[in-house]
């Protein structure tokens, strides 16, 4: 059983997502599989009764038992089938939720790690391409249950047949046929195991190849406006044709392999059917059992043989599936290694949280160069700090480190004299509100988005929406704060523009009312009037919070107390707008005049 340890571990996990499913499945399988045996047994009785000319009453009783028995079995089968489908849906939902939860609870650096991204994609694509992984495990466990039921039922009839054969003696021809059957079963099982092993390995190879191709395929968005404007359908079609050709090659090779590897098994099982038919006919001719029983015994013997073959096929397939299950389980085993800290973050009404970067450098996993180089800066309580610099100069990375989405590679960040790693991670995150450049709103009610919770303070939410300039649009929202955003889950949902979304994201940051507010290009999607309004109210909006503000529009940084100029991962200048502009050889001067020339 050690051989199946991966399947066992995965099964325990999968079963725990809905412990009702597999027991129910077992009952359903009993009802589904008892029917053919029941009918074989009764039709044999009816044929024998007719053949022997028994009285009509007995015949009618047999027919009535057949009808009502079948009715009962069908009704029970349909009922378990119905609840089986519901329970499967619950199981799959819980499974998907667990996978999602795992992803969301990973450290942020793990989410961005290319290897882990690839791993996540592999789990999904293994399931999509050939239903490998937990789906295959579920199907094969069900097949094993089915075999078990079939074997128990057919063994009962086998015992009955043997007891009848004993009455006439085994006979040499019967023995030869019996040995031929046993040999054929062994050969069928062996050839099946060999063919499943070969085909699974091939499919693993296919799944790995398809992973790259699917990624190319995934680059196309049917709603991508630029794809249309630039007539990229042509490029996409060529790409698809190339992929289709590769797929065709792979699939025709797969079909060839299925044919070649499946051939010996088909031959042995055909021979097996012939032998089982012959052995039953032989014993019937020498009077071991009546003619009517031929149908019954041939049927069950084939059922039993099929059951044995299926049993081994399911075991082999489970074994082959372990390569895929391992990929699935390994994903759940990825461990978070970010130190969580235990020091409580003091709740301070004076918002006096002094944060200082001390010689901080940072390099992304797999990158050649440091994204931040020897950064030292102290954030003064209540100040407005602007962070400016060219694309790729390290501004967003600086924010990610400040919010501890990553830890520095070198140096340290301290808050009120303690390394920020020492603080309870959740409590530390709770002192920040951020509007990221690629912020994400959810397809839930507006109020829920603003409050980041399912209940909200309506007065506060409406006041903040008004403050960030969303008031006019809000007045047109049919259900106010209950209006769902987007139409993903609700046809009554409203679509909003990029600028409107940015205003909601800003209101969400303010709703949290934290000591720090970080704004990464918070007005990039706003029209000039809305932008001007936000700047006019900036001091009122930010209040006494410490604000860090990233912007490409240097004119919007003028009202900040200090400006830090980033260049190639370093802070190259720091000061007020006027101080920085005085240095004519400085980066700020260069950036300012590069932008200003369009306005003069
Ligand atoms: P900015 O915000 O100033 O445009 P970033 O902080 O986003 O700059 O990026 C700084 C550098 O780090 C760039 O060279 C960028 O390519 C690199 N970088 C950013 N994010 C990642 C990442 N997740 N993995 C690897 N490199 C990254």
Coordinates of C-alpha atoms and ligand atoms in Angstrom, one line a residue:
X1 CA 0.0 0.0 0.0
X2 CA 3.1 2.2 0.5
X3 CA 3.2 2.3 -3.3
X4 CA 0.0 4.4 -3.2
X5 CA 1.0 6.8 -0.5
X6 CA 0.6 9.9 -2.7
X7 CA -2.9 8.8 -3.7
X8 CA -3.8 8.0 -0.1
X9 CA -2.7 11.5 1.1
X10 CA -4.5 13.2 -1.8
X11 CA -7.6 11.1 -1.2
X12 CA -7.8 12.0 2.5
X13 CA -7.5 15.7 1.6
X14 CA -10.0 15.5 -1.2
X15 CA -12.5 13.4 0.8
X16 CA -12.4 16.0 3.6
X17 CA -13.7 18.6 1.2
X18 CA -17.1 16.8 1.3
X19 CA -17.1 13.6 3.4
X20 CA -20.7 12.8 2.2
X21 CA -19.7 12.3 -1.4
X22 CA -17.9 9.0 -1.5
X23 CA -20.2 7.0 0.8
X24 CA -23.1 8.3 -1.3
X25 CA -21.3 7.3 -4.5
X26 CA -20.9 3.8 -3.1
X27 CA -24.6 3.5 -2.5
X28 CA -25.3 4.8 -6.0
X29 CA -22.8 2.3 -7.5
X30 CA -24.5 -0.6 -5.7
X31 CA -27.9 0.4 -7.2
X32 CA -26.5 1.0 -10.6
X33 CA -24.6 -2.3 -10.7
X34 CA -27.1 -4.7 -9.0
X35 CA -29.6 -4.2 -11.8
X36 CA -27.8 -6.3 -14.6
X37 CA -27.2 -9.2 -12.2
X38 CA -30.8 -9.0 -10.9
X39 CA -32.1 -9.1 -14.5
X40 CA -29.7 -11.9 -15.6
X41 CA -30.8 -14.0 -12.6
X42 CA -34.5 -13.4 -13.1
X43 CA -34.5 -13.8 -16.9
X44 CA -32.6 -17.1 -16.5
X45 CA -35.4 -18.2 -14.0
X46 CA -38.1 -17.2 -16.4
X47 CA -36.5 -19.0 -19.4
X48 CA -36.0 -22.1 -17.3
X49 CA -39.6 -21.9 -16.1
X50 CA -40.8 -21.6 -19.7
X51 CA -38.6 -24.4 -20.8
X52 CA -39.7 -26.7 -18.0
X53 CA -43.4 -25.7 -18.6
X54 CA -44.0 -24.6 -15.0
X55 CA -47.4 -23.3 -14.0
X56 CA -48.5 -19.8 -14.9
X57 CA -48.8 -18.4 -11.4
X58 CA -45.1 -19.0 -10.8
X59 CA -44.3 -17.3 -14.1
X60 CA -46.4 -14.3 -13.3
X61 CA -44.7 -14.0 -9.9
X62 CA -41.3 -14.0 -11.6
X63 CA -42.4 -11.3 -14.1
X64 CA -43.9 -9.1 -11.3
X65 CA -40.7 -9.5 -9.2
X66 CA -38.7 -8.4 -12.3
X67 CA -40.8 -5.4 -12.9
X68 CA -41.1 -4.1 -9.4
X69 CA -37.6 -5.0 -8.5
X70 CA -36.3 -3.0 -11.5
X71 CA -38.6 -0.1 -10.6
X72 CA -37.3 0.1 -7.1
X73 CA -33.7 -0.2 -8.2
X74 CA -34.2 2.6 -10.9
X75 CA -35.9 5.0 -8.5
X76 CA -33.3 4.5 -5.8
X77 CA -30.5 4.8 -8.5
X78 CA -32.1 8.1 -9.8
X79 CA -32.4 9.5 -6.2
X80 CA -28.8 8.8 -5.3
X81 CA -27.7 10.0 -8.7
X82 CA -29.5 13.3 -8.1
X83 CA -27.9 13.9 -4.7
X84 CA -24.6 12.6 -5.9
X85 CA -24.5 15.4 -8.5
X86 CA -25.2 18.0 -5.8
X87 CA -22.6 16.5 -3.5
X88 CA -20.0 16.4 -6.3
X89 CA -20.7 20.1 -7.0
X90 CA -20.1 20.9 -3.3
X91 CA -16.9 18.8 -3.3
X92 CA -15.5 20.5 -6.4
X93 CA -16.4 23.9 -5.0
X94 CA -14.7 23.2 -1.8
X95 CA -11.7 21.8 -3.6
X96 CA -11.4 24.9 -5.8
X97 CA -11.9 27.2 -2.8
X98 CA -9.1 25.3 -0.9
X99 CA -6.8 25.8 -3.9
X100 CA -7.7 29.5 -4.1
X101 CA -7.2 29.9 -0.4
X102 CA -3.7 28.4 -0.7
X103 CA -2.8 30.8 -3.4
X104 CA -4.1 33.8 -1.5
X105 CA -2.4 32.8 1.7
X106 CA 1.0 32.5 0.0
X107 CA 3.6 35.2 0.8
X108 CA 3.5 37.9 -1.8
X109 CA 7.0 37.1 -3.1
X110 CA 5.8 33.5 -3.7
X111 CA 2.9 34.8 -5.8
X112 CA 5.2 36.7 -8.0
X113 CA 7.9 33.9 -8.2
X114 CA 7.9 32.6 -11.8
X115 CA 8.5 29.0 -10.7
X116 CA 5.5 29.0 -8.4
X117 CA 3.4 30.7 -11.1
X118 CA 4.4 27.9 -13.4
X119 CA 3.6 25.3 -10.7
X120 CA 0.1 26.7 -10.3
X121 CA -0.5 26.7 -14.0
X122 CA 0.7 23.1 -14.2
X123 CA -1.9 22.0 -11.6
X124 CA -4.7 23.6 -13.6
X125 CA -3.6 22.4 -17.0
X126 CA -3.0 18.8 -15.9
X127 CA -6.7 18.9 -14.8
X128 CA -7.9 20.6 -18.0
X129 CA -5.9 18.6 -20.5
X130 CA -6.5 15.0 -19.5
X131 CA -8.5 15.2 -16.2
X132 CA -5.3 14.1 -14.4
X133 CA -4.8 14.8 -10.7
X134 CA -7.7 14.8 -8.2
X135 CA -10.3 14.4 -11.0
X136 CA -8.6 11.3 -12.3
X137 CA -8.3 10.0 -8.7
X138 CA -12.0 10.5 -8.1
X139 CA -12.9 8.7 -11.3
X140 CA -10.6 5.8 -10.5
X141 CA -11.7 5.4 -6.9
X142 CA -15.3 5.2 -8.2
X143 CA -14.2 2.6 -10.7
X144 CA -12.7 0.6 -7.9
X145 CA -15.9 0.8 -6.0
X146 CA -17.8 -0.4 -9.0
X147 CA -15.4 -3.3 -9.5
X148 CA -15.8 -4.3 -5.9
X149 CA -19.6 -4.4 -6.2
X150 CA -19.4 -6.3 -9.4
X151 CA -16.9 -8.8 -8.0
X152 CA -19.0 -9.4 -4.9
X153 CA -22.2 -10.0 -7.0
X154 CA -20.5 -12.2 -9.5
X155 CA -18.7 -14.2 -6.9
X156 CA -22.1 -15.1 -5.4
X157 CA -23.1 -16.5 -8.8
X158 CA -19.7 -18.1 -9.3
X159 CA -20.1 -20.0 -6.1
X160 CA -23.6 -21.2 -7.3
X161 CA -22.1 -22.3 -10.7
X162 CA -19.2 -24.2 -9.1
X163 CA -21.7 -26.0 -6.8
X164 CA -23.6 -27.2 -9.9
X165 CA -20.5 -28.1 -11.8
X166 CA -19.3 -30.3 -8.8
X167 CA -22.4 -32.4 -9.2
X168 CA -21.3 -33.6 -12.7
X169 CA -17.5 -33.6 -12.0
X170 CA -15.0 -31.2 -13.4
X171 CA -14.2 -33.2 -16.7
X172 CA -10.9 -32.7 -18.5
X173 CA -12.2 -30.3 -21.2
X174 CA -13.8 -28.1 -18.5
X175 CA -10.4 -28.1 -16.7
X176 CA -8.5 -27.1 -19.9
X177 CA -11.0 -24.3 -20.5
X178 CA -10.8 -23.2 -16.9
X179 CA -7.0 -23.0 -17.0
X180 CA -7.2 -21.1 -20.4
X181 CA -9.5 -18.6 -18.7
X182 CA -7.1 -18.0 -15.7
X183 CA -4.2 -17.6 -18.1
X184 CA -6.1 -15.2 -20.3
X185 CA -7.1 -13.1 -17.2
X186 CA -3.5 -12.9 -16.2
X187 CA -2.4 -11.9 -19.7
X188 CA -5.2 -9.3 -20.0
X189 CA -4.2 -7.7 -16.7
X190 CA -0.5 -7.7 -17.5
X191 CA -0.9 -6.2 -21.0
X192 CA -3.3 -3.6 -19.6
X193 CA -0.9 -2.6 -16.9
X194 CA 1.9 -2.3 -19.5
X195 CA -0.3 -0.2 -21.9
X196 CA -1.6 2.1 -19.1
X197 CA 2.0 2.8 -17.9
X198 CA 3.2 3.6 -21.4
X199 CA 0.2 5.8 -22.2
X200 CA 0.3 7.7 -18.9
X201 CA 4.0 8.5 -19.4
X202 CA 3.3 9.7 -22.9
X203 CA 0.4 11.9 -21.6
X204 CA 2.7 13.4 -18.9
X205 CA 5.0 14.3 -21.7
X206 CA 2.1 15.8 -23.7
X207 CA 0.9 17.8 -20.6
X208 CA 4.4 19.3 -20.3
X209 CA 4.5 20.2 -23.9
X210 CA 1.0 21.7 -23.9
X211 CA 1.9 23.9 -21.0
X212 CA 4.0 26.1 -23.2
X213 CA 1.6 26.1 -26.0
X214 CA -1.3 27.0 -23.8
X215 CA 0.6 29.9 -22.6
X216 CA 0.9 31.3 -26.1
X217 CA -2.8 30.6 -26.6
X218 CA -3.7 32.4 -23.4
X219 CA -2.2 35.7 -24.7
X220 CA -5.2 36.5 -26.8
X221 CA -8.2 38.3 -25.3
X222 CA -11.3 38.4 -27.5
X223 CA -12.3 41.7 -25.8
X224 CA -8.8 43.2 -26.3
X225 CA -9.5 46.4 -28.2
X226 CA -5.8 46.8 -29.3
X227 CA -5.9 43.2 -30.8
X228 CA -8.7 44.5 -33.1
X229 CA -7.3 48.0 -33.9
X230 CA -3.9 46.5 -34.8
X231 CA -5.6 43.7 -36.8
X232 CA -3.8 41.2 -34.7
X233 CA -6.3 38.5 -35.6
X234 CA -3.9 37.6 -38.5
X235 CA -0.9 37.1 -36.1
X236 CA -3.1 35.2 -33.7
X237 CA -4.5 33.0 -36.4
X238 CA -1.0 32.0 -37.6
X239 CA -0.1 31.3 -34.0
X240 CA -3.2 29.1 -33.6
X241 CA -2.5 27.3 -36.8
X242 CA 1.0 26.5 -35.6
X243 CA -0.4 25.3 -32.3
X244 CA -3.1 23.3 -34.1
X245 CA -0.5 21.6 -36.2
X246 CA 1.5 20.6 -33.1
X247 CA -1.6 19.4 -31.4
X248 CA -2.6 17.3 -34.3
X249 CA 0.8 15.7 -34.3
X250 CA 0.6 15.0 -30.6
X251 CA -3.0 13.7 -30.8
X252 CA -2.4 11.5 -33.8
X253 CA 0.6 10.0 -32.0
X254 CA -1.6 9.5 -28.9
X255 CA -4.2 7.8 -31.0
X256 CA -1.5 5.5 -32.6
X257 CA -0.2 4.6 -29.1
X258 CA -3.7 3.9 -27.8
X259 CA -4.2 1.5 -30.7
X260 CA -0.8 -0.2 -30.6
X261 CA -0.6 -0.6 -26.8
X262 CA -4.3 -1.5 -26.5
X263 CA -4.1 -4.3 -29.2
X264 CA -2.6 -7.2 -27.1
X265 CA -5.2 -6.5 -24.3
X266 CA -8.1 -6.5 -26.8
X267 CA -6.9 -9.9 -28.2
X268 CA -6.6 -11.5 -24.8
X269 CA -9.9 -10.3 -23.6
X270 CA -11.6 -11.5 -26.8
X271 CA -10.1 -14.9 -26.3
X272 CA -11.3 -14.8 -22.7
X273 CA -14.9 -14.2 -23.8
X274 CA -14.8 -17.1 -26.2
X275 CA -13.4 -19.4 -23.5
X276 CA -16.0 -18.4 -20.9
X277 CA -18.8 -18.9 -23.4
X278 CA -17.4 -22.4 -24.3
X279 CA -17.0 -23.5 -20.7
X280 CA -20.6 -22.6 -19.8
X281 CA -22.0 -24.3 -22.9
X282 CA -19.9 -27.3 -22.2
X283 CA -21.3 -27.8 -18.7
X284 CA -24.8 -27.1 -19.9
X285 CA -24.5 -29.8 -22.5
X286 CA -23.4 -32.4 -19.9
X287 CA -26.4 -31.4 -17.7
X288 CA -24.7 -29.3 -14.9
X289 CA -27.4 -26.7 -15.3
X290 CA -30.5 -25.9 -17.4
X291 CA -30.3 -24.0 -20.7
X292 CA -31.8 -20.8 -19.2
X293 CA -28.8 -20.5 -16.9
X294 CA -26.4 -20.2 -19.9
X295 CA -27.4 -16.6 -20.3
X296 CA -27.0 -16.0 -16.6
X297 CA -23.6 -17.6 -16.2
X298 CA -22.1 -16.2 -19.5
X299 CA -23.3 -12.7 -18.4
X300 CA -21.9 -12.9 -14.9
X301 CA -18.7 -14.6 -15.9
X302 CA -18.0 -11.8 -18.4
X303 CA -18.9 -9.3 -15.7
X304 CA -16.5 -11.0 -13.3
X305 CA -13.7 -11.0 -15.8
X306 CA -14.4 -7.4 -16.7
X307 CA -14.5 -6.6 -13.0
X308 CA -11.0 -8.1 -12.5
X309 CA -9.6 -6.3 -15.5
X310 CA -11.1 -3.0 -14.5
X311 CA -9.9 -3.4 -10.9
X312 CA -6.3 -3.7 -12.1
X313 CA -6.8 -1.0 -14.7
X314 CA -8.0 1.4 -12.0
X315 CA -5.0 0.5 -9.8
X316 CA -2.6 1.1 -12.7
X317 CA -4.3 4.3 -13.6
X318 CA -4.1 5.5 -10.0
X319 CA -0.4 4.7 -10.0
X320 CA 0.2 6.6 -13.2
X321 CA -1.8 9.5 -11.9
X322 CA 0.5 9.9 -8.9
X323 CA 3.0 12.0 -11.0
X324 CA 0.2 14.5 -11.5
X325 CA -1.1 14.2 -7.9
X326 CA 2.3 15.0 -6.6
X327 CA 2.3 18.2 -8.6
X328 CA -1.0 19.0 -6.9
X329 CA 0.1 18.1 -3.4
X330 CA 3.4 19.9 -3.7
X331 CA 1.5 23.1 -4.4
X332 CA -0.2 22.8 -1.0
X333 CA 3.1 22.0 0.6
X334 CA 4.7 25.3 -0.5
X335 CA 5.7 26.9 2.8
X336 CA 5.5 30.5 3.6
X337 CA 8.9 31.6 5.0
X338 CA 8.3 35.2 5.6
X339 CA 8.9 35.8 9.3
X340 CA 5.5 36.8 10.8
X341 CA 6.7 38.6 14.0
X342 CA 4.9 38.8 17.3
X343 CA 5.5 42.3 18.6
X344 CA 2.2 44.1 18.9
X345 CA 1.9 47.3 17.0
X346 CA 1.0 50.0 19.5
X347 CA -2.3 51.8 18.8
X348 CA -1.2 55.5 18.9
X349 CA -3.7 58.3 18.7
X350 CA -0.8 60.7 17.8
X351 CA 0.0 58.4 14.8
X352 CA 3.7 58.6 15.8
X353 CA 5.1 55.7 13.8
X354 CA 8.6 56.6 12.7
X355 CA 9.7 54.4 9.9
X356 CA 13.3 54.4 8.6
X357 CA 15.0 52.6 5.8
X358 CA 18.6 51.9 6.7
X359 CA 20.9 51.0 3.8
X360 CA 18.2 48.9 2.2
X361 CA 18.9 46.9 -1.0
X362 CA 16.6 44.5 -2.7
X363 CA 16.8 42.0 -5.5
X364 CA 13.8 40.2 -7.0
X365 CA 14.2 36.3 -7.2
X366 CA 16.0 35.4 -10.4
X367 CA 16.9 39.0 -11.3
X368 CA 20.4 40.0 -12.3
X369 CA 20.5 43.3 -10.6
X370 CA 19.3 45.0 -7.4
X371 CA 16.0 46.9 -7.9
X372 CA 16.8 49.0 -4.8
X373 CA 20.4 50.0 -3.9
X374 CA 21.4 51.2 -0.5
X375 CA 18.3 53.2 0.2
X376 CA 18.3 55.3 3.4
X377 CA 15.3 57.5 4.2
X378 CA 13.3 58.4 7.3
X379 CA 9.6 59.0 6.9
X380 CA 8.6 61.9 9.1
X381 CA 5.3 61.6 10.9
X382 CA 2.5 63.6 9.2
X383 CA 4.6 64.7 6.2
X384 CA 3.7 64.4 2.5
X385 CA 6.6 62.6 0.8
X386 CA 6.6 62.5 -3.0
X387 CA 8.6 59.8 -4.8
X388 CA 9.5 60.6 -8.4
X389 CA 11.8 59.0 -11.0
X390 CA 11.8 57.4 -14.4
X391 CA 10.1 54.0 -15.2
X392 CA 11.9 51.1 -13.5
X393 CA 13.8 53.4 -11.1
X394 CA 12.4 51.4 -8.1
X395 CA 9.5 53.5 -6.8
X396 CA 6.9 50.7 -6.6
X397 CA 9.5 48.3 -5.2
X398 CA 10.2 50.9 -2.4
X399 CA 6.5 50.9 -1.6
X400 CA 6.3 47.1 -1.6
X401 CA 9.1 47.0 0.9
X402 CA 7.5 49.7 3.1
X403 CA 4.3 47.6 3.2
X404 CA 6.4 44.4 3.9
X405 CA 5.2 42.6 0.8
X406 CA 8.9 41.8 0.5
X407 CA 11.7 41.8 3.0
X408 CA 15.0 43.6 2.1
X409 CA 17.8 41.6 0.7
X410 CA 20.3 43.8 2.7
X411 CA 19.9 46.4 5.3
X412 CA 16.8 46.9 7.5
X413 CA 13.6 48.9 7.9
X414 CA 12.8 50.0 11.4
X415 CA 9.7 51.4 13.0
X416 CA 9.9 53.1 16.4
X417 CA 13.3 51.5 16.9
X418 CA 12.4 47.9 16.1
X419 CA 12.9 46.0 12.8
X420 CA 9.5 45.9 11.1
X421 CA 10.0 42.1 10.8
X422 CA 9.5 41.9 14.6
X423 CA 6.0 43.3 14.5
X424 CA 3.0 41.1 14.1
X425 CA 2.6 41.0 10.3
X426 CA -1.1 41.5 10.1
X427 CA -1.0 44.4 12.6
X428 CA 1.8 46.0 10.7
X429 CA -0.1 45.8 7.4
X430 CA -3.1 47.4 9.2
X431 CA -1.3 50.7 9.6
X432 CA -1.2 51.2 5.8
X433 CA -3.8 52.1 3.1
X434 CA -2.5 51.9 -0.4
X435 CA -3.9 52.8 -3.8
X436 CA -1.7 50.7 -6.1
X437 CA -1.3 51.5 -9.8
X438 CA -3.0 48.3 -10.7
X439 CA -5.6 48.3 -7.9
X440 CA -8.3 45.7 -8.0
X441 CA -12.0 46.3 -7.2
X442 CA -14.3 43.4 -6.7
X443 CA -17.5 42.5 -8.4
X444 CA -19.5 43.1 -5.1
X445 CA -21.6 46.0 -3.9
X446 CA -20.0 49.5 -4.0
X447 CA -20.3 49.8 -0.2
X448 CA -18.5 46.5 0.2
X449 CA -15.7 47.7 -2.0
X450 CA -15.3 51.0 -0.1
X451 CA -15.4 49.3 3.3
X452 CA -13.5 46.1 2.3
X453 CA -16.1 44.3 4.3
X454 CA -19.7 43.0 3.8
X455 CA -21.1 45.5 6.2
X456 CA -20.3 49.2 6.0
X457 CA -20.9 52.6 7.6
X458 CA -23.1 54.2 5.0
X459 CA -22.6 57.8 6.2
X460 CA -18.8 57.5 6.2
X461 CA -18.7 55.7 2.8
X462 CA -21.0 58.3 1.1
X463 CA -19.0 61.2 2.7
X464 CA -15.7 59.7 1.3
X465 CA -17.1 59.0 -2.1
X466 CA -18.2 62.7 -2.3
X467 CA -14.8 63.8 -1.1
X468 CA -12.9 62.0 -3.8
X469 CA -15.2 63.4 -6.5
X470 CA -17.5 60.4 -7.0
X471 CA -20.6 62.2 -5.7
X472 CA -22.2 62.9 -9.1
X473 CA -21.8 59.4 -10.4
X474 CA -23.0 58.0 -7.0
X475 CA -26.2 60.0 -7.3
X476 CA -27.0 58.0 -10.5
X477 CA -26.4 54.6 -8.9
X478 CA -29.7 52.8 -8.7
X479 CA -29.2 51.1 -5.4
X480 CA -26.7 53.5 -3.8
X481 CA -24.0 51.6 -1.9
X482 CA -25.8 48.3 -2.6
X483 CA -25.2 48.7 -6.3
X484 CA -23.0 45.8 -7.4
X485 CA -20.0 46.8 -9.4
X486 CA -19.5 45.0 -12.8
X487 CA -21.7 42.3 -14.2
X488 CA -19.7 39.2 -13.3
X489 CA -22.2 37.9 -10.7
X490 CA -25.2 40.2 -11.1
X491 CA -27.0 41.4 -14.3
X492 CA -27.9 44.6 -12.4
X493 CA -24.2 45.4 -11.8
X494 CA -22.9 48.7 -13.2
X495 CA -19.8 49.1 -15.3
X496 CA -17.6 51.9 -14.3
X497 CA -14.8 53.8 -16.1
X498 CA -11.1 53.6 -15.1
X499 CA -11.3 57.1 -13.6
X500 CA -14.4 56.2 -11.5
X501 CA -12.7 53.0 -10.4
X502 CA -9.7 55.0 -9.3
X503 CA -11.9 57.3 -7.2
X504 CA -13.5 54.3 -5.5
X505 CA -10.1 52.9 -4.8
X506 CA -9.1 56.2 -3.2
X507 CA -12.3 56.2 -1.1
X508 CA -11.5 52.7 0.0
X509 CA -8.0 53.7 1.1
X510 CA -9.4 56.6 3.1
X511 CA -12.2 54.5 4.7
X512 CA -9.5 52.4 6.5
X513 CA -8.4 55.5 8.2
X514 CA -4.8 54.3 8.9
X515 CA -1.7 56.4 10.0
X516 CA -0.1 55.9 6.5
X517 CA -1.6 56.5 3.1
X518 CA 0.3 55.5 0.0
X519 CA -0.8 56.6 -3.4
X520 CA 0.9 55.2 -6.5
X521 CA -0.1 57.4 -9.4
X522 CA -3.6 57.9 -7.8
X523 CA -4.8 60.3 -10.5
X524 CA -3.4 58.6 -13.6
X525 CA -6.9 57.6 -14.9
X526 CA -8.6 60.9 -13.9
X527 CA -9.6 63.7 -16.2
X528 CA -7.8 67.0 -15.7
X529 CA -10.7 68.6 -13.8
X530 CA -11.1 65.6 -11.5
X531 CA -7.3 65.6 -11.0
X532 CA -7.2 69.3 -10.2
X533 CA -10.1 68.8 -7.7
X534 CA -8.2 66.0 -5.9
X535 CA -5.0 68.1 -5.7
X536 CA -7.0 71.1 -4.4
X537 CA -8.4 68.9 -1.7
X538 CA -5.3 66.8 -1.1
X539 CA -4.5 68.2 2.3
X540 CA -8.1 67.8 3.4
X541 CA -8.2 64.3 2.0
X542 CA -5.0 63.1 3.6
X543 CA -5.5 65.0 6.9
X544 CA -2.9 64.2 9.6
X545 CA -1.8 61.0 8.0
X546 CA 1.8 60.4 6.7
X547 CA 1.4 60.3 2.9
X548 CA 3.7 58.8 0.4
X549 CA 2.9 59.8 -3.1
X550 CA 4.3 58.5 -6.3
X551 CA 3.7 60.5 -9.5
X552 CA 5.0 61.0 -12.9
X553 CA 3.4 64.4 -13.1
X554 CA 6.0 66.5 -11.3
X555 CA 3.7 69.6 -11.0
X556 CA 1.5 67.5 -8.7
X557 CA 4.4 66.9 -6.3
X558 CA 5.0 70.6 -5.7
X559 CA 2.7 70.7 -2.7
X560 CA 4.6 67.8 -1.0
X561 CA 6.9 68.6 2.0
X562 CA 9.7 66.6 0.5
X563 CA 10.5 64.9 -2.8
X564 CA 12.7 61.8 -3.1
X565 CA 14.1 61.4 -6.6
X566 CA 14.8 57.8 -7.5
X567 CA 17.2 56.8 -10.3
X568 CA 18.3 53.2 -11.1
X569 CA 17.3 51.9 -7.7
X570 CA 19.0 54.7 -5.7
X571 CA 17.7 57.9 -4.1
X572 CA 19.8 60.5 -5.9
X573 CA 18.2 63.7 -4.6
X574 CA 16.0 64.7 -1.7
X575 CA 14.4 68.1 -0.8
X576 CA 11.6 70.5 -1.6
X577 CA 10.6 71.3 -5.1
X578 CA 12.4 74.7 -5.1
X579 CA 15.6 73.2 -3.5
X580 CA 15.7 70.4 -6.1
X581 CA 15.1 72.7 -9.0
X582 CA 18.1 74.8 -8.0
X583 CA 20.5 72.0 -8.8
X584 CA 20.7 72.4 -12.6
X585 CA 22.8 69.2 -13.0
X586 CA 20.4 67.1 -10.9
X587 CA 17.9 64.5 -12.1
X588 CA 14.9 66.4 -10.9
X589 CA 15.9 69.4 -13.0
X590 CA 16.2 67.2 -16.0
X591 CA 12.8 65.5 -15.4
X592 CA 11.1 68.8 -14.6
X593 CA 12.2 70.5 -17.8
X594 CA 11.5 67.5 -19.9
X595 CA 7.9 67.7 -18.8
X596 CA 7.6 71.5 -18.6
X597 CA 8.7 72.2 -22.2
X598 CA 5.3 71.0 -23.4
X599 CA 3.6 73.6 -21.3
X600 CA 5.7 76.6 -22.3
Ligands
LIG1 P1 9.0 51.9 -11.0 O1 7.9 51.8 -10.0 O2 9.9 53.0 -10.6 O3 8.6 52.0 -12.4 P2 9.7 49.2 -10.2 O4 9.9 49.3 -8.7 O5 8.4 48.7 -10.6 O6 9.9 50.6 -10.9 O7 10.8 48.3 -10.8 C1 12.2 48.5 -10.4 C2 13.0 47.4 -11.2 O8 12.6 46.1 -10.7 C3 12.7 47.3 -12.7 O9 13.9 47.0 -13.3 C4 11.7 46.2 -12.9 O10 11.9 45.6 -14.1 C5 12.1 45.3 -11.7 N1 11.0 44.5 -11.2 C6 9.8 45.0 -10.8 N2 9.0 44.0 -10.4 C7 9.6 42.9 -10.6 C8 9.3 41.5 -10.3 N3 8.2 41.1 -9.8 N4 10.3 40.6 -10.6 C9 11.4 40.9 -11.2 N5 11.8 42.2 -11.4 C10 10.9 43.2 -11.1

